[in-house]
Each structure stands twice: as C-alpha cells, then as structure tokens.
C-alpha cells in the first residue's frame, strides 16, 4: 500500500511539474511579437476585423501584433501550415465560417479540423438576411415556403458560389422546410446581387451590410435574418426562427485559432485577452460599421460551438450532395 501511495504521489508531482511551465508561459504571454494570419486576400471583412482586433491587442499587450494575409484554396493552404506549428500562441489564424464548412466540401484535406487546431475565441458574427426582389409576390417567410410548395423547383436562389456560406444557408433552409428551390451559383456576391435586383433571380441570402441600402430603398424585401437574435441594423425584420422555421441559424462568423495541443492555460489566457479587446468601445464601434457583433464566448464555449458547427454543415453538405472537385 505504501508503494502505491508513493507512486501516486510521484505521478501527481510529475503532472504538477509539467503544468508549471505552461502556467508560467500563459501568465507571461506575450514576450515577443504576435502574428495573426488571415487566410484570405486583404480588404475583405475577415482582414478588416483582424486588423481592428490586432490594434487593440497590441495596445493591451505592449507587443507588436502583425496581421499577414496568406490567401489560397478557401483558407485551406494556411490552415494546413498552422496545423503543424508550435502551439505557443505566437502564430494565430483569424478565419471565417469556411473553416468549418471546408471539411464537408473537400475530402482530401491534409489536416483534421477537429483535432489539429485550438479554437480560441469567436471574434465576430455577421447575420445574413433572406431577401427577395421587390416584384416577387411574397412578403413573409411562410409565404415563401407556401409559394415554393406550389411551384416546386421553380424558385431560384442565387449565391456567391457553390459551397459558400450563403449557398449553404439556402440549403439549410430547404432542408428544414422541406421545399425545393434551385441553386444558381455566381462568381461572387456582386453579380448575384445584380441579377437579384434586376429580377433574373427572385431569392438570395446575403450579408446585412451587403443589402441593407437596397432594403431601405425598397428594391429588395427582407423576409428574415438568419441569426437567432434580430439584427440591430434591421430591428423590424424577424428572425427566420421567429418566422416559424424553429432552430434556423446560419450566421457568418469569424474565429481565432491556434495550432492543436495548445495548453488550456494559454488558450484561456488568449481567449480572455481577446474578449477584453472586443469589449472596448473603439472595437465595438469599428465592428458595428461592418455590421458585425463582437463575440463573447469563453474558450470552452467556443470550442463546443466549433464542434457543433462542423457537424451541422457536414450534414447539410451531405444531404444536399454538394461536391467540389
């Protein structure tokens, strides 16, 4: 019995010894410049949000926080690189919903999205909105569902391209309502929006900032927002959940990740520092200009959210039989 107690104490002492360096690293972080990589070109929403967050973190940390753009293959090229890096917190990735969609679209990814990354914080969420051309004869979500059932397969919805968040919003809507709509992919959001405004397609899911001026002018009609809470920019527009499609949620969101195997102490420290930066008046003002709401999840909450989103979008993609070569 004495030997067993001694062995148990030795194991506990060893574990405590291993935990001390991780705790010290988290407490002293950062002691050198931090790099946040955006796996998309400069100028997009992800890049803008990253630079605003970086500026606030740099002020709080007293260390340079540099944003780099490493675009390619819908974010997968740098994701693969990050997966093989040291989880010391000095190289992070800020990316969009693509990160949880890509595993369902691309079967030959050379990383495991569930295990090769450490989810740190949700940086922002941007609700999309279901809009129709002003001449299309529906005014509510339920009227659209009824119209689509009366005209199966005859209602087209546009998107910025196959497999994108707006396309999958439409596929999720189809799946949850049991209606048929025909997806029309475009090479970008702008040409899709032009055809929606021109009446060539009647329906589209798009970001609130991208269509709000057309809603206000009356050229488009907003039926519902895709978040579970109403958008402050469109307070009179119900959520799709409120409109009767219970549980519908398909926001565009942006998250900060590190390599896998990051110590819990460091992941929680980074998460707390990011949430502090996101709560500043300056960041909230800048994010609001992008139609974005700063994230508030703790690190464990965000990790669980990412896991659930991976499962959700993989199922939507499989059910819709979406394939990208």
C-alpha positions in Angstrom: 0.0 0.0 0.0 2.8 2.4 0.9 4.5 1.8 -2.5 1.2 2.5 -4.3 0.8 5.8 -2.4 4.4 6.7 -3.2 3.8 6.0 -6.9 0.6 8.0 -6.9 2.4 11.0 -5.3 5.2 10.7 -7.8 2.7 10.9 -10.7 0.9 13.9 -9.2 4.2 15.6 -8.6 5.3 14.9 -12.2 2.0 16.3 -13.6 2.3 19.4 -11.4 5.9 19.9 -12.7 4.7 19.7 -16.3 1.9 22.2 -15.6 4.1 24.8 -14.1 5.9 25.8 -17.3 2.6 26.0 -19.2 1.1 28.2 -16.5 4.1 30.5 -16.4 4.1 30.8 -20.2 0.4 31.8 -20.1 0.9 34.3 -17.3 3.9 36.0 -19.0 2.5 35.9 -22.6 3.4 37.7 -24.8 7.1 38.4 -24.6 7.6 38.9 -28.3 5.6 40.0 -31.4 2.4 38.0 -32.2 1.4 37.2 -35.7 -2.3 36.9 -36.8 -2.7 35.3 -40.2 -5.8 35.9 -42.3 -6.0 33.1 -45.0 -7.8 35.4 -47.5 -6.8 38.5 -49.5 -6.5 41.9 -47.9 -9.5 44.2 -47.8 -12.3 41.7 -47.0 -14.3 41.5 -43.9 -12.1 39.0 -42.2 -9.0 41.1 -42.9 -10.7 44.3 -41.6 -11.8 42.6 -38.4 -8.4 41.1 -37.8 -6.6 44.5 -38.1 -9.1 46.1 -35.7 -8.6 43.3 -33.2 -4.8 43.4 -33.6 -4.6 47.1 -32.9 -6.5 46.7 -29.6 -4.5 43.6 -28.6 -1.2 45.5 -29.4 -2.3 48.3 -27.1 -3.2 45.9 -24.3 -0.2 43.6 -24.6 2.5 46.2 -25.3 3.9 44.0 -28.0 3.5 44.3 -31.8 0.6 42.3 -33.3 1.1 41.9 -37.0 -1.6 40.8 -39.5 -0.5 38.9 -42.5 -2.5 37.7 -45.5 -1.9 34.1 -46.8 -4.7 33.5 -49.3 -5.4 30.3 -51.1 -7.9 27.5 -51.6 -10.7 28.9 -49.4 -8.3 29.2 -46.5 -7.1 25.6 -46.5 -3.5 26.3 -47.6 -2.5 28.2 -44.5 -4.7 26.1 -42.3 -2.5 23.1 -43.2 0.6 25.1 -42.3 -0.9 26.3 -38.9 -1.8 22.7 -38.0 1.9 21.8 -38.0 3.2 24.8 -36.0 4.2 25.0 -32.3 1.2 25.9 -30.1 3.0 28.7 -28.3 0.4 31.4 -29.2 2.8 33.5 -31.3 1.2 32.5 -34.6 -2.6 32.5 -34.7 -5.2 32.4 -37.5 -8.3 34.5 -37.9 -10.7 33.0 -40.4 -14.3 32.8 -41.4 -17.0 30.2 -41.5 -15.2 28.4 -44.3 -13.1 26.7 -41.6 -16.0 24.5 -40.5 -17.5 24.2 -44.0 -14.4 23.1 -45.8 -14.2 19.6 -44.2 -17.5 18.7 -45.7 -16.6 20.1 -49.2 -13.1 18.9 -49.6 -12.4 15.2 -49.0 -8.6 15.3 -49.2 -7.7 17.9 -46.6 -4.3 17.1 -45.1 -5.4 18.1 -41.6 -8.1 17.2 -39.1 -10.2 20.3 -38.4 -11.5 18.9 -35.1 -8.1 17.9 -33.6 -5.3 19.9 -35.4 -6.5 23.4 -34.1 -7.2 25.0 -30.8 -10.4 27.2 -31.0 -9.6 30.3 -29.0 -12.4 32.9 -29.5 -15.3 33.8 -31.7 -14.3 37.3 -32.9 -17.5 38.4 -34.5 -20.8 37.3 -36.1 -22.5 38.9 -39.0 -26.1 37.8 -39.7 -27.3 37.2 -43.2 -30.7 38.1 -44.4 -33.2 36.3 -46.6 -34.2 38.8 -49.3 -36.4 38.7 -52.4 -36.8 41.0 -55.3 -39.5 43.7 -54.7 -41.6 42.3 -57.5 -41.6 38.7 -56.2 -45.1 38.0 -54.8 -44.2 37.0 -51.2 -43.9 39.2 -48.1 -43.1 36.7 -45.3 -41.0 33.6 -44.8 -44.2 31.5 -44.6 -45.4 33.0 -47.9 -42.1 32.0 -49.5 -42.5 28.4 -48.2 -46.1 28.2 -49.4 -45.1 29.6 -52.8 -42.2 27.2 -53.2 -44.5 24.3 -52.4 -47.0 25.4 -55.0 -44.1 25.8 -57.6 -41.7 23.0 -56.7 -38.3 23.5 -58.3 -39.4 26.8 -60.0 -37.9 29.2 -57.4 -34.3 30.1 -57.9 -31.9 31.4 -55.3 -28.6 32.9 -56.0 -25.3 32.8 -54.2 -21.7 33.9 -54.5 -20.7 30.4 -55.4 -21.1 26.7 -54.7 -20.2 25.7 -51.1 -20.1 29.3 -49.7 -21.9 30.3 -46.6 -24.8 31.9 -48.4 -25.3 28.9 -50.6 -25.4 26.6 -47.6 -27.8 29.0 -45.8 -30.2 28.3 -48.7 -29.6 24.5 -48.5 -30.2 24.6 -44.8 -33.5 26.5 -45.4 -34.6 23.9 -47.9 -33.7 21.1 -45.6 -35.5 22.5 -42.6 -38.7 23.5 -44.6 -38.9 20.6 -47.0 -39.2 22.8 -50.0 -37.5 22.7 -53.4 -35.5 25.7 -54.7 -32.9 25.7 -57.4 -29.4 27.0 -56.6 -27.9 29.4 -59.1 -24.2 29.9 -58.3 -22.4 33.1 -59.4 -18.7 34.1 -59.5 -19.0 36.4 -56.5 -21.7 38.2 -54.5 -21.8 41.3 -56.7 -23.1 39.6 -59.9 -25.6 37.5 -57.9 -26.9 40.7 -56.3 -27.1 42.5 -59.6 -29.3 39.7 -61.0 -31.5 39.7 -57.9 -32.0 43.5 -58.2 -32.7 43.0 -61.9 -35.3 40.3 -61.3 -33.4 37.5 -63.0 -33.4 35.5 -59.8 -36.1 36.1 -57.0 -34.4 35.0 -53.8 -31.0 35.3 -52.1 -29.3 35.0 -48.7 -26.7 37.8 -48.3 -25.0 39.7 -45.5 -26.9 42.5 -43.9 -24.2 45.1 -44.8 -24.3 44.0 -48.4 -28.0 44.5 -49.0 -29.2 47.0 -46.3 -29.3 50.0 -48.6 -31.4 48.1 -51.2 -33.8 47.1 -48.4 -34.1 50.6 -47.3 -34.7 51.9 -50.8 -37.4 49.3 -51.4 -35.7 47.4 -54.2 -35.4 44.4 -52.1 -37.7 43.0 -49.4 -36.3 41.4 -46.3 -38.1 38.3 -45.1 -36.0 37.2 -42.2 -32.5 37.4 -40.7 -30.5 34.2 -40.2 -29.3 34.8 -36.6 -31.3 33.7 -33.5 -31.4 37.4 -32.5 -32.7 40.2 -34.6 -30.1 42.4 -36.3 -29.8 45.9 -34.7 -29.4 47.2 -38.3 -32.9 45.7 -39.2 -34.8 45.7 -35.9 -38.2 45.3 -37.7 -37.2 42.2 -39.6 -38.0 39.0 -37.7 -35.5 36.1 -37.4 -36.3 33.1 -39.6 -36.6 31.2 -36.3 -39.3 33.7 -35.2 -41.0 33.4 -38.6 -41.7 29.7 -37.9 -38.6 27.8 -39.0 -37.6 26.8 -35.5 -33.9 26.5 -34.7 -32.8 28.0 -38.0 -29.4 29.7 -37.6 -26.8 30.4 -40.3 -24.7 33.4 -39.4 -21.4 34.2 -41.0 -18.9 34.2 -38.1 -15.2 34.7 -37.6 -12.9 32.8 -35.2 -9.4 32.9 -33.9 -7.5 29.6 -33.8 -4.1 28.3 -32.8 -2.4 25.0 -33.6 -3.7 22.0 -31.8 -2.3 20.8 -28.5 -2.2 24.3 -27.0 -2.1 24.3 -23.2 -5.5 25.1 -21.6 -3.8 27.8 -19.6 -2.6 29.6 -22.7 -5.8 29.1 -24.7 -7.9 30.5 -21.8 -5.5 33.5 -21.4 -5.7 34.3 -25.1 -9.5 33.9 -25.1 -9.8 36.3 -22.1 -7.5 38.9 -23.7 -9.4 38.7 -27.0 -12.8 39.2 -25.2 -11.3 42.2 -23.3 -10.2 43.7 -26.6 -13.6 43.0 -28.2 -15.4 44.8 -25.4 -13.6 48.1 -25.9 -15.6 51.0 -27.2 -13.3 51.5 -30.2 -13.6 47.9 -31.4 -17.3 47.8 -30.9 -17.7 51.0 -33.0 -15.5 49.7 -35.8 -17.2 46.3 -35.8 -20.6 47.9 -36.0 -19.5 49.7 -39.1 -19.1 46.3 -40.7 -22.4 45.0 -39.4 -20.6 42.7 -37.0 -21.3 41.9 -33.4 -18.3 41.1 -31.2 -18.0 37.6 -29.8 -18.4 36.9 -26.1 -17.9 33.1 -25.7 -15.4 31.7 -23.3 -12.8 29.4 -24.8 -14.6 26.1 -23.8 -17.9 27.6 -25.2 -16.3 28.5 -28.5 -14.6 25.1 -28.8 -18.0 23.4 -28.3 -19.6 25.8 -30.8 -17.0 25.0 -33.4 -17.5 21.2 -32.9 -21.3 21.7 -33.3 -20.9 23.8 -36.5 -18.6 21.2 -38.0 -21.3 18.5 -37.6 -24.1 20.8 -38.8 -22.5 21.9 -42.0 -21.1 18.5 -42.9 -24.7 17.1 -42.7 -26.1 20.0 -44.8 -23.5 19.4 -47.4 -24.0 15.6 -47.4 -27.8 15.9 -47.5 -27.6 18.4 -50.5 -25.0 16.2 -52.2 -22.7 19.2 -52.8 -19.4 18.3 -54.3 -16.4 20.3 -55.2 -13.6 18.8 -57.2 
